[in-house]
PDB file of C-alpha atoms in Angstrom:
ATOM      1  CA  MET A   1       8.823   8.922 -99.882  1.00  0.00           C
ATOM      2  CA  GLY A   2       6.638   5.859-100.250  1.00  0.00           C
ATOM      3  CA  THR A   3       6.707   2.080-100.370  1.00  0.00           C
ATOM      4  CA  LYS A   4       5.507  -0.666-102.672  1.00  0.00           C
ATOM      5  CA  LEU A   5       5.453  -4.433-102.434  1.00  0.00           C
ATOM      6  CA  ILE A   6       7.576  -6.278-105.021  1.00  0.00           C
ATOM      7  CA  ASP A   7       8.083 -10.026-104.991  1.00  0.00           C
ATOM      8  CA  GLY A   8       6.913 -10.099-101.375  1.00  0.00           C
ATOM      9  CA  ILE A   9       9.455  -7.436-100.320  1.00  0.00           C
ATOM     10  CA  GLU A  10       8.570  -3.916 -99.202  1.00  0.00           C
ATOM     11  CA  VAL A  11      10.628  -1.486-101.293  1.00  0.00           C
ATOM     12  CA  LYS A  12      11.017   2.189-100.375  1.00  0.00           C
ATOM     13  CA  THR A  13      10.642   4.789-103.123  1.00  0.00           C
ATOM     14  CA  ASP A  14      11.711   8.418-103.318  1.00  0.00           C
ATOM     15  CA  ALA A  15       9.632  11.408-104.375  1.00  0.00           C
ATOM     16  CA  ALA A  16      10.257  10.612-108.047  1.00  0.00           C
ATOM     17  CA  GLY A  17       9.145   7.007-107.595  1.00  0.00           C
ATOM     18  CA  ARG A  18      12.637   5.525-107.893  1.00  0.00           C
ATOM     19  CA  HIS A  19      13.669   2.745-105.548  1.00  0.00           C
ATOM     20  CA  VAL A  20      15.826   3.969-102.657  1.00  0.00           C
ATOM     21  CA  ASN A  21      19.469   2.810-102.985  1.00  0.00           C
ATOM     22  CA  ASP A  22      18.585   1.617-106.513  1.00  0.00           C
ATOM     23  CA  LEU A  23      17.153  -1.619-105.111  1.00  0.00           C
ATOM     24  CA  TYR A  24      15.938  -3.260-108.336  1.00  0.00           C
ATOM     25  CA  MET A  25      15.732  -7.000-107.849  1.00  0.00           C
ATOM     26  CA  THR A  26      16.894  -9.456-110.504  1.00  0.00           C
ATOM     27  CA  GLN A  27      14.499 -12.125-111.708  1.00  0.00           C
ATOM     28  CA  GLU A  28      16.204 -15.437-111.062  1.00  0.00           C
ATOM     29  CA  ASN A  29      15.708 -16.776-114.596  1.00  0.00           C
ATOM     30  CA  LEU A  30      18.043 -14.053-115.851  1.00  0.00           C
ATOM     31  CA  THR A  31      20.884 -15.439-113.734  1.00  0.00           C
ATOM     32  CA  ARG A  32      20.056 -19.019-114.730  1.00  0.00           C
ATOM     33  CA  GLU A  33      20.486 -17.978-118.365  1.00  0.00           C
ATOM     34  CA  LEU A  34      23.925 -16.582-117.535  1.00  0.00           C
ATOM     35  CA  PHE A  35      25.073 -19.914-116.088  1.00  0.00           C
ATOM     36  CA  THR A  36      23.504 -21.791-119.000  1.00  0.00           C
ATOM     37  CA  HIS A  37      25.504 -19.840-121.591  1.00  0.00           C
ATOM     38  CA  VAL A  38      28.755 -18.913-119.813  1.00  0.00           C
ATOM     39  CA  PRO A  39      31.056 -21.429-118.046  1.00  0.00           C
ATOM     40  CA  ILE A  40      31.294 -19.675-114.676  1.00  0.00           C
ATOM     41  CA  ASN A  41      33.033 -21.716-111.986  1.00  0.00           C
ATOM     42  CA  GLY A  42      34.826 -21.184-108.695  1.00  0.00           C
ATOM     43  CA  ARG A  43      34.272 -18.692-105.904  1.00  0.00           C
ATOM     44  CA  ILE A  44      31.815 -15.874-106.688  1.00  0.00           C
ATOM     45  CA  CYS A  45      31.315 -12.416-105.207  1.00  0.00           C
ATOM     46  CA  GLU A  46      27.957 -10.590-105.474  1.00  0.00           C
ATOM     47  CA  PRO A  47      28.789  -7.055-104.228  1.00  0.00           C
ATOM     48  CA  CYS A  48      25.312  -5.527-104.790  1.00  0.00           C
ATOM     49  CA  ALA A  49      23.274  -8.420-103.454  1.00  0.00           C
ATOM     50  CA  GLY A  50      20.129  -6.694-102.207  1.00  0.00           C
ATOM     51  CA  TYR A  51      17.859  -9.467-100.951  1.00  0.00           C
ATOM     52  CA  GLY A  52      19.921 -12.208-102.583  1.00  0.00           C
ATOM     53  CA  HIS A  53      18.124 -12.959-105.845  1.00  0.00           C
ATOM     54  CA  ILE A  54      21.387 -13.522-107.769  1.00  0.00           C
ATOM     55  CA  VAL A  55      23.098 -15.170-104.781  1.00  0.00           C
ATOM     56  CA  ARG A  56      20.387 -17.829-104.492  1.00  0.00           C
ATOM     57  CA  VAL A  57      20.895 -18.896-108.099  1.00  0.00           C
ATOM     58  CA  CYS A  58      24.683 -18.919-107.762  1.00  0.00           C
ATOM     59  CA  ARG A  59      24.474 -21.191-104.726  1.00  0.00           C
ATOM     60  CA  ALA A  60      21.800 -23.399-106.320  1.00  0.00           C
ATOM     61  CA  TRP A  61      24.287 -24.041-109.138  1.00  0.00           C
ATOM     62  CA  GLY A  62      26.817 -25.187-106.545  1.00  0.00           C
ATOM     63  CA  HIS A  63      29.004 -22.088-106.381  1.00  0.00           C
ATOM     64  CA  VAL A  64      30.487 -20.792-103.136  1.00  0.00           C
ATOM     65  CA  THR A  65      29.159 -17.229-103.162  1.00  0.00           C
ATOM     66  CA  PHE A  66      29.924 -14.241-100.932  1.00  0.00           C
ATOM     67  CA  SER A  67      27.329 -11.469-100.708  1.00  0.00           C
ATOM     68  CA  ASN A  68      27.577  -7.759 -99.926  1.00  0.00           C
ATOM     69  CA  ASP A  69      25.253  -4.777-100.012  1.00  0.00           C
ATOM     70  CA  VAL A  70      25.456  -1.151 -98.988  1.00  0.00           C
ATOM     71  CA  VAL A  71      22.427  -1.704 -96.721  1.00  0.00           C
ATOM     72  CA  GLU A  72      22.437  -4.328 -93.990  1.00  0.00           C
ATOM     73  CA  ARG A  73      20.018  -7.116 -94.873  1.00  0.00           C
ATOM     74  CA  PRO A  74      19.468 -10.697 -93.652  1.00  0.00           C
ATOM     75  CA  GLY A  75      21.993 -13.273 -94.849  1.00  0.00           C
ATOM     76  CA  LEU A  76      24.727 -10.956 -96.128  1.00  0.00           C
ATOM     77  CA  ASN A  77      28.382 -11.841 -95.651  1.00  0.00           C
ATOM     78  CA  PHE A  78      29.463  -8.193 -95.748  1.00  0.00           C
ATOM     79  CA  VAL A  79      27.939  -4.721 -95.545  1.00  0.00           C
ATOM     80  CA  GLY A  80      29.726  -1.942 -97.391  1.00  0.00           C
ATOM     81  CA  ASP A  81      29.938   0.281-100.439  1.00  0.00           C
ATOM     82  CA  ALA A  82      30.973  -1.819-103.449  1.00  0.00           C
ATOM     83  CA  VAL A  83      32.480   1.279-105.058  1.00  0.00           C
ATOM     84  CA  ASP A  84      35.046   1.551-102.256  1.00  0.00           C
ATOM     85  CA  PRO A  85      38.161  -0.593-102.898  1.00  0.00           C
ATOM     86  CA  ALA A  86      38.724  -0.621 -99.118  1.00  0.00           C
ATOM     87  CA  ALA A  87      35.309  -2.140 -98.333  1.00  0.00           C
ATOM     88  CA  LYS A  88      35.454  -5.433 -96.424  1.00  0.00           C
ATOM     89  CA  VAL A  89      34.059  -7.387 -99.348  1.00  0.00           C
ATOM     90  CA  TRP A  90      37.228  -6.547-101.314  1.00  0.00           C
ATOM     91  CA  ASN A  91      39.702  -7.147 -98.473  1.00  0.00           C
ATOM     92  CA  TRP A  92      40.684 -10.649 -99.619  1.00  0.00           C
ATOM     93  CA  GLY A  93      43.094  -9.881-102.432  1.00  0.00           C
ATOM     94  CA  PRO A  94      42.822 -10.308-106.221  1.00  0.00           C
ATOM     95  CA  ASP A  95      43.029 -14.111-106.128  1.00  0.00           C
ATOM     96  CA  PHE A  96      40.232 -14.805-103.630  1.00  0.00           C
ATOM     97  CA  TYR A  97      37.225 -14.419-105.952  1.00  0.00           C
ATOM     98  CA  ASP A  98      37.207 -16.180-109.289  1.00  0.00           C
ATOM     99  CA  TRP A  99      34.180 -14.239-110.520  1.00  0.00           C
ATOM    100  CA  VAL A 100      32.156 -11.162-109.674  1.00  0.00           C
ATOM    101  CA  VAL A 101      28.515 -11.537-110.766  1.00  0.00           C
ATOM    102  CA  THR A 102      26.148  -8.635-110.095  1.00  0.00           C
ATOM    103  CA  ASN A 103      23.359  -6.316-111.211  1.00  0.00           C
ATOM    104  CA  PRO A 104      24.782  -2.980-110.019  1.00  0.00           C
ATOM    105  CA  PRO A 105      22.999   0.351-109.644  1.00  0.00           C
ATOM    106  CA  PHE A 106      23.340   1.804-113.137  1.00  0.00           C
ATOM    107  CA  SER A 107      24.683   5.149-111.915  1.00  0.00           C
ATOM    108  CA  LEU A 108      27.487   3.319-110.068  1.00  0.00           C
ATOM    109  CA  ALA A 109      28.082   0.514-112.559  1.00  0.00           C
ATOM    110  CA  PHE A 110      31.376   1.845-113.903  1.00  0.00           C
ATOM    111  CA  PRO A 111      33.202   2.423-110.591  1.00  0.00           C
ATOM    112  CA  ILE A 112      31.926  -0.949-109.352  1.00  0.00           C
ATOM    113  CA  LEU A 113      33.116  -2.577-112.580  1.00  0.00           C
ATOM    114  CA  LYS A 114      36.622  -1.178-112.089  1.00  0.00           C
ATOM    115  CA  THR A 115      36.808  -2.418-108.503  1.00  0.00           C
ATOM    116  CA  ALA A 116      35.304  -5.798-109.419  1.00  0.00           C
ATOM    117  CA  TRP A 117      37.786  -6.255-112.273  1.00  0.00           C
ATOM    118  CA  ALA A 118      40.689  -5.587-109.917  1.00  0.00           C
ATOM    119  CA  ASN A 119      39.390  -8.253-107.515  1.00  0.00           C
ATOM    120  CA  ALA A 120      38.317 -11.034-109.887  1.00  0.00           C
ATOM    121  CA  LYS A 121      40.803 -13.718-110.867  1.00  0.00           C
ATOM    122  CA  VAL A 122      38.804 -14.970-113.870  1.00  0.00           C
ATOM    123  CA  GLY A 123      36.158 -12.467-114.856  1.00  0.00           C
ATOM    124  CA  VAL A 124      33.227 -10.150-114.224  1.00  0.00           C
ATOM    125  CA  ALA A 125      29.598 -10.581-115.328  1.00  0.00           C
ATOM    126  CA  MET A 126      27.324  -7.560-114.979  1.00  0.00           C
ATOM    127  CA  LEU A 127      23.669  -7.188-115.857  1.00  0.00           C
ATOM    128  CA  LEU A 128      23.544  -3.807-117.586  1.00  0.00           C
ATOM    129  CA  ARG A 129      21.498  -1.625-119.853  1.00  0.00           C
ATOM    130  CA  LEU A 130      23.024  -1.800-123.329  1.00  0.00           C
ATOM    131  CA  SER A 131      23.443   1.973-123.179  1.00  0.00           C
ATOM    132  CA  PHE A 132      26.338   1.346-120.770  1.00  0.00           C
ATOM    133  CA  LEU A 133      28.387   0.473-123.863  1.00  0.00           C
ATOM    134  CA  GLU A 134      27.697   3.818-125.523  1.00  0.00           C
ATOM    135  CA  PRO A 135      29.044   6.637-123.324  1.00  0.00           C
ATOM    136  CA  THR A 136      27.047   9.759-124.103  1.00  0.00           C
ATOM    137  CA  SER A 137      27.392  13.486-123.537  1.00  0.00           C
ATOM    138  CA  GLU A 138      23.729  13.762-122.489  1.00  0.00           C
ATOM    139  CA  VAL A 139      23.857  14.601-118.780  1.00  0.00           C
ATOM    140  CA  PRO A 140      21.317  12.945-116.429  1.00  0.00           C
ATOM    141  CA  THR A 141      19.713  15.311-113.941  1.00  0.00           C
ATOM    142  CA  ALA A 142      21.445  13.573-111.022  1.00  0.00           C
ATOM    143  CA  PHE A 143      24.923  14.522-112.278  1.00  0.00           C
ATOM    144  CA  ARG A 144      26.915  17.732-112.613  1.00  0.00           C
ATOM    145  CA  LYS A 145      28.006  18.302-116.221  1.00  0.00           C
ATOM    146  CA  ASP A 146      31.738  18.216-115.456  1.00  0.00           C
ATOM    147  CA  LYS A 147      31.449  15.047-113.353  1.00  0.00           C
ATOM    148  CA  TRP A 148      29.393  13.323-116.047  1.00  0.00           C
ATOM    149  CA  ALA A 149      31.939  14.237-118.732  1.00  0.00           C
ATOM    150  CA  GLU A 150      34.685  12.777-116.546  1.00  0.00           C
ATOM    151  CA  GLU A 151      32.609   9.607-115.981  1.00  0.00           C
ATOM    152  CA  MET A 152      31.927   9.148-119.707  1.00  0.00           C
ATOM    153  CA  ALA A 153      35.545   9.730-120.698  1.00  0.00           C
ATOM    154  CA  GLY A 154      36.743   7.222-118.124  1.00  0.00           C
ATOM    155  CA  ARG A 155      34.146   4.633-119.113  1.00  0.00           C
ATOM    156  CA  GLY A 156      34.932   4.972-122.801  1.00  0.00           C
ATOM    157  CA  GLU A 157      38.655   4.578-122.156  1.00  0.00           C
ATOM    158  CA  TRP A 158      38.088   1.492-119.984  1.00  0.00           C
ATOM    159  CA  LEU A 159      35.828  -0.160-122.537  1.00  0.00           C
ATOM    160  CA  GLU A 160      38.348   0.462-125.300  1.00  0.00           C
ATOM    161  CA  GLU A 161      41.258  -0.758-123.203  1.00  0.00           C
ATOM    162  CA  HIS A 162      39.386  -3.972-122.311  1.00  0.00           C
ATOM    163  CA  ARG A 163      37.575  -4.612-125.590  1.00  0.00           C
ATOM    164  CA  ALA A 164      39.578  -7.810-126.142  1.00  0.00           C
ATOM    165  CA  ASN A 165      38.464  -9.022-122.687  1.00  0.00           C
ATOM    166  CA  LEU A 166      34.793  -8.873-123.652  1.00  0.00           C
ATOM    167  CA  THR A 167      33.852 -12.539-124.054  1.00  0.00           C
ATOM    168  CA  ASP A 168      30.056 -12.766-123.929  1.00  0.00           C
ATOM    169  CA  MET A 169      26.897 -10.705-124.211  1.00  0.00           C
ATOM    170  CA  LEU A 170      23.521 -12.208-123.363  1.00  0.00           C
ATOM    171  CA  ILE A 171      20.904  -9.852-124.772  1.00  0.00           C
ATOM    172  CA  PHE A 172      17.375 -10.348-123.453  1.00  0.00           C
ATOM    173  CA  GLY A 173      14.225  -9.809-125.437  1.00  0.00           C
ATOM    174  CA  SER A 174      10.627 -10.953-125.796  1.00  0.00           C
ATOM    175  CA  PRO A 175       9.891  -9.875-123.133  1.00  0.00           C
ATOM    176  CA  ARG A 176      12.357  -7.303-121.907  1.00  0.00           C
ATOM    177  CA  PRO A 177      13.273  -7.972-118.273  1.00  0.00           C
ATOM    178  CA  SER A 178      11.518  -5.896-115.634  1.00  0.00           C
ATOM    179  CA  PHE A 179      13.319  -4.903-112.442  1.00  0.00           C
ATOM    180  CA  THR A 180      10.091  -3.756-110.861  1.00  0.00           C
ATOM    181  CA  ILE A 181       8.858  -7.354-111.434  1.00  0.00           C
ATOM    182  CA  THR A 182       5.637  -6.011-112.974  1.00  0.00           C
ATOM    183  CA  GLY A 183       5.472  -5.184-116.677  1.00  0.00           C
ATOM    184  CA  THR A 184       8.588  -4.646-118.795  1.00  0.00           C
ATOM    185  CA  ASP A 185      11.249  -1.958-118.821  1.00  0.00           C
ATOM    186  CA  SER A 186      11.836   0.474-121.660  1.00  0.00           C
ATOM    187  CA  VAL A 187      15.501  -0.378-122.230  1.00  0.00           C
ATOM    188  CA  THR A 188      17.273  -3.479-123.485  1.00  0.00           C
ATOM    189  CA  THR A 189      19.232  -5.379-120.838  1.00  0.00           C
ATOM    190  CA  ALA A 190      22.165  -7.777-121.224  1.00  0.00           C
ATOM    191  CA  TRP A 191      24.659  -9.751-119.211  1.00  0.00           C
ATOM    192  CA  VAL A 192      28.021  -8.311-120.251  1.00  0.00           C
ATOM    193  CA  VAL A 193      30.959 -10.587-119.457  1.00  0.00           C
ATOM    194  CA  TRP A 194      34.656  -9.696-119.380  1.00  0.00           C
ATOM    195  CA  GLN A 195      37.360 -12.287-118.698  1.00  0.00           C
ATOM    196  CA  LYS A 196      41.049 -11.881-117.895  1.00  0.00           C
ATOM    197  CA  ARG A 197      41.921 -14.618-120.400  1.00  0.00           C
ATOM    198  CA  ARG A 198      41.115 -13.183-123.805  1.00  0.00           C
ATOM    199  CA  PRO A 199      39.120 -15.410-126.176  1.00  0.00           C
ATOM    200  CA  PRO A 200      40.873 -16.349-129.438  1.00  0.00           C
ATOM    201  CA  MET A 201      37.707 -15.959-131.511  1.00  0.00           C
ATOM    202  CA  GLY A 202      36.373 -12.746-129.982  1.00  0.00           C
ATOM    203  CA  ALA A 203      33.135 -12.110-128.113  1.00  0.00           C
ATOM    204  CA  ARG A 204      30.095 -14.388-128.338  1.00  0.00           C
ATOM    205  CA  PHE A 205      26.642 -12.845-128.660  1.00  0.00           C
ATOM    206  CA  HIS A 206      23.627 -14.729-127.322  1.00  0.00           C
ATOM    207  CA  PHE A 207      20.121 -13.468-128.091  1.00  0.00           C
ATOM    208  CA  VAL A 208      17.907 -14.890-125.346  1.00  0.00           C
ATOM    209  CA  MET A 209      14.188 -15.084-126.115  1.00  0.00           C
ATOM    210  CA  GLY A 210      11.412 -16.595-124.043  1.00  0.00           C
ATOM    211  CA  TRP A 211      13.641 -16.602-120.966  1.00  0.00           C
ATOM    212  CA  LYS A 212      10.699 -16.296-118.571  1.00  0.00           C
TER     213      LYS A 212
END
């Protein structure tokens, strides 16, 4: 276990150097680009808020925003596991939040997506690695083979079932975003947006350069 200072915040790391609880903070310009390209309005939920980097931008754009994280931190509205449909953040019914906007831990992105979709009246915007859209049989070391196969099958089925709900992808490049704040990451990242009302012309792809 160790610690490092990122954006003025002390972040704990495990023996492999990964951030504990997958606390990878979102540079605020990434969220500003989302609001610039996608007409997001109404009440927003950020279920994986961390220290509030996405929440601050949501509120700066005039949106009433409710925040949650699995770890208690200053300024949160709720503390609970965003994967759990019974968590307090989700106890308001499917018409309370218009949007869910979040950068989830990648290993939990799919179960959080399913719960978010069930609780968003308009849509869900998630900041994801593009590899989320290509379920693979290659098993990460953190997963049992049978559990990973079940996860990939479920994710593939969900993506196929909701392919007509995919409305926007904001793909970031030059530079790639970094969630350690220093340097760049080795994978391409995008805001992936699904909406309950299906677009007549299909999904829009935005290639965002020079976003910093």
